[in-house]
Short mmCIF file of C-alpha atoms in Angstrom, two decimals:
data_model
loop_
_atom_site.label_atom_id
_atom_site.label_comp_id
_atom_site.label_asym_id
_atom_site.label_seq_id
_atom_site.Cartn_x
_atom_site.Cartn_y
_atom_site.Cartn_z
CA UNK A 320 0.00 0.00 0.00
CA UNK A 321 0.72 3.47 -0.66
CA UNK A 322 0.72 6.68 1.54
CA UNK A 323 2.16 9.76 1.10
CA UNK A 324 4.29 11.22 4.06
CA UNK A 325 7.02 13.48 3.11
CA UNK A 326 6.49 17.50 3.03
CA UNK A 327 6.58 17.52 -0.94
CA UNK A 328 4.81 16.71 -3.98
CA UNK A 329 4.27 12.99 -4.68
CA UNK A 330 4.76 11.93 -8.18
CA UNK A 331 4.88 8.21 -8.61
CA UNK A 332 4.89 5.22 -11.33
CA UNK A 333 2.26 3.27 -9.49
CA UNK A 334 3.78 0.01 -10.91
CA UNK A 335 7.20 0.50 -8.86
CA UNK A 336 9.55 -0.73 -11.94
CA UNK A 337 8.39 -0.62 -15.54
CA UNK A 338 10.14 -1.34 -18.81
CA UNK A 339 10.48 1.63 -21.29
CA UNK A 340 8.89 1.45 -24.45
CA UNK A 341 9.14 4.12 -27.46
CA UNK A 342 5.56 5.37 -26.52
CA UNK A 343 5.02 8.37 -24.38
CA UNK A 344 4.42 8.12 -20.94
CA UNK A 345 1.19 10.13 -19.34
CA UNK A 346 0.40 10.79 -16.52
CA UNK A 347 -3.04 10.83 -13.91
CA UNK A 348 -3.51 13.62 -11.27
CA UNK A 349 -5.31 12.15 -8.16
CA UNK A 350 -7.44 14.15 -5.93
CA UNK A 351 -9.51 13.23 -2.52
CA UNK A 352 -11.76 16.07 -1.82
CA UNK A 353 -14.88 16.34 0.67
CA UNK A 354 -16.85 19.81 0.51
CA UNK A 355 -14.07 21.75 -1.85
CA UNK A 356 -16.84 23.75 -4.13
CA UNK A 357 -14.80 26.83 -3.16
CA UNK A 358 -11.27 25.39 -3.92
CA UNK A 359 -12.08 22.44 -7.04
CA UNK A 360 -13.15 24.89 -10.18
CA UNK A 361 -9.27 26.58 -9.46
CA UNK A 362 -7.65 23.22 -8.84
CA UNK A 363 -9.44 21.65 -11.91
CA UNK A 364 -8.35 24.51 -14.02
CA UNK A 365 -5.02 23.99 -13.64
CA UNK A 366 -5.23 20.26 -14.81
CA UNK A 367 -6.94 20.76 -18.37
CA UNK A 368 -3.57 19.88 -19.55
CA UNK A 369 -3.91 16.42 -17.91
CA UNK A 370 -6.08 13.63 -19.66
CA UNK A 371 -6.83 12.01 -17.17
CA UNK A 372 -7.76 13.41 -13.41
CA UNK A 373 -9.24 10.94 -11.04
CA UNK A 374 -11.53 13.17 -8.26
CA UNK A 375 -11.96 10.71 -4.80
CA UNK A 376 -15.30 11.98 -3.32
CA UNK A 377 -15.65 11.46 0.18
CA UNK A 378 -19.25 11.81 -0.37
CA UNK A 379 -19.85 15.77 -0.23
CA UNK A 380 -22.52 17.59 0.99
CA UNK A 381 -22.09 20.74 -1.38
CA UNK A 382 -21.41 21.40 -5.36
CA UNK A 383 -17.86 19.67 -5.66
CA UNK A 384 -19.19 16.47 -7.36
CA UNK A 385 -21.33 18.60 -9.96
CA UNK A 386 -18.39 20.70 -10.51
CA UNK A 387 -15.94 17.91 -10.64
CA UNK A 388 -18.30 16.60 -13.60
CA UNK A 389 -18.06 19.73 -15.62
CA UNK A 390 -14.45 18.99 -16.51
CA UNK A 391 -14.54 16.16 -19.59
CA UNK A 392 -10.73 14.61 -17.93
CA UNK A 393 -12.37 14.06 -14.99
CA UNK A 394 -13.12 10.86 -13.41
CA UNK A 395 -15.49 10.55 -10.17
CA UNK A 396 -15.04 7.90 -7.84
CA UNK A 397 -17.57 8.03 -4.60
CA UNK A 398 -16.36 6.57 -1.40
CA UNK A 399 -17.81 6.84 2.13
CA UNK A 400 -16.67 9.76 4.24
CA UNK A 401 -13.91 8.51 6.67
CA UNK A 402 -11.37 10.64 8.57
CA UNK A 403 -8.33 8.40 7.37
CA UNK A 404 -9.10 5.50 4.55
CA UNK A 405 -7.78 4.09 1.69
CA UNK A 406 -8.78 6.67 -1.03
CA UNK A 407 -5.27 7.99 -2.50
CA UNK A 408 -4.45 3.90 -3.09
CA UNK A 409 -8.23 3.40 -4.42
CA UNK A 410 -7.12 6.53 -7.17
CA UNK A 411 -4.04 4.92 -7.55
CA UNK A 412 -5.75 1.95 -8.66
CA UNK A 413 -8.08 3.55 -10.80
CA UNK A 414 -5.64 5.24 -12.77
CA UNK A 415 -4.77 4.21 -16.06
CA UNK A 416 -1.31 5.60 -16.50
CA UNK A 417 1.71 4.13 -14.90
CA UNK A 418 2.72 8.06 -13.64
CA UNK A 419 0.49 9.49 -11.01
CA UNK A 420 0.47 12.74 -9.30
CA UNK A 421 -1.64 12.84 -5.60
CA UNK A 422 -2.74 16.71 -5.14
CA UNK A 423 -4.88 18.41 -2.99
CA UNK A 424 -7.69 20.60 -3.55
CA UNK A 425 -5.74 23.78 -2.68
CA UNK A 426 -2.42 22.55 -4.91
CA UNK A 427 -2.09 24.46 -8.47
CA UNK A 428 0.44 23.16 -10.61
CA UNK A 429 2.55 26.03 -12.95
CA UNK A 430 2.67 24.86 -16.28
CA UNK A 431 6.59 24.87 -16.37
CA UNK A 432 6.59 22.27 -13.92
CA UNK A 433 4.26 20.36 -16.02
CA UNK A 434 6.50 20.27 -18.95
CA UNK A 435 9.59 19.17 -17.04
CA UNK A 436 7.41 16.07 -15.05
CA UNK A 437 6.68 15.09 -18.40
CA UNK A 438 9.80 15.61 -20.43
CA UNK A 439 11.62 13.70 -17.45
CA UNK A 440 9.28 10.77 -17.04
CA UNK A 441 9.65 10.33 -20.95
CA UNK A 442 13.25 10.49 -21.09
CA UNK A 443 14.78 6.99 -22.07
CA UNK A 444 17.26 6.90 -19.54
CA UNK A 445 15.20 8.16 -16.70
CA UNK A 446 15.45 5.07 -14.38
CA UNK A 447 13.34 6.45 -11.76
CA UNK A 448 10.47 5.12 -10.15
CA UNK A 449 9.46 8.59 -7.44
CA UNK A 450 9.60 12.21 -8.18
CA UNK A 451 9.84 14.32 -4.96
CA UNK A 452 9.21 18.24 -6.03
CA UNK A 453 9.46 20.50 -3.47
CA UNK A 454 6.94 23.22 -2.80
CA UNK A 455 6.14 26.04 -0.78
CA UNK A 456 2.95 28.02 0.86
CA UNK A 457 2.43 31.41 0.12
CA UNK A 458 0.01 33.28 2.44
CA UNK A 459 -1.47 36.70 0.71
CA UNK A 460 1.78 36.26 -1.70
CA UNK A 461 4.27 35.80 1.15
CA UNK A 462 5.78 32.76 2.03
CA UNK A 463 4.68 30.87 5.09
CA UNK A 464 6.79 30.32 8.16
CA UNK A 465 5.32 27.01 7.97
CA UNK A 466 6.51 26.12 4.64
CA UNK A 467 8.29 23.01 4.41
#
């Protein structure tokens, strides 16, 4: 099983060790949200560049899941609310790429870092199985204290 602990942002091939082949590598961006109507049309934005984004419902009250199914690369996957469960490993396993990126619903991604993830992950002598990209939180454009 899988669970994400350090301070940065995950990126994974769910598979562990994979062979290359002379196809490109994609990628799916996993998300577990409860009650993020505020936060998911800004996180969702920032994904149209991904195919595939896999939204983990912990069956919300408000607008998330409509707004969640506004978004054609979206896949919704329901799951009971729980405090701590198994929904990053149940996106995982819905996933269809072997690359997969675990946000949250107040993450944005810049688009540079988008094109480097995917230039490295299709690089054939990138022998790596975790990408560990460090972030940091900005508060009214200044950075936190408690930034990692």
């Amino acid at each position: 099983m899988f669970w994400l602990l350090t301070k940065t942002l995950r990126f994974f091939n769910k598979i562990g060790y994979f062979k290359k082949d002379n196809k490109m590598n994609e990628l799916s961006v996993i998300t577990v949200l409860f009650n993020e109507e505020h936060r998911i049309e800004r996180l969702l934005n920032s994904l149209r560049w991904c195919k595939e984004v896999i939204v983990v419902d912990k069956s919300s009250t408000d607008n998330t899941v409509q707004i969640a199914r506004s978004y054609s690369n979206v896949k919704i996957i329901n799951v009971p609310y729980s405090d701590t469960g198994p929904e990053v490993q149940i996106g995982v396993n819905a996933a269809s790429n072997l690359w997969v990126l675990h946000l949250t619903a107040s993450d944005i991604i810049h688009p540079k870092l988008v094109d480097e993830l995917l230039l490295l992950i299709n690089k054939p002598d990138f022998d790596y199985d975790i990408i560990d990209v460090p972030f940091a939180m900005y508060v009214f454009g200044i950075r936190s204290r408690r930034s990692p």
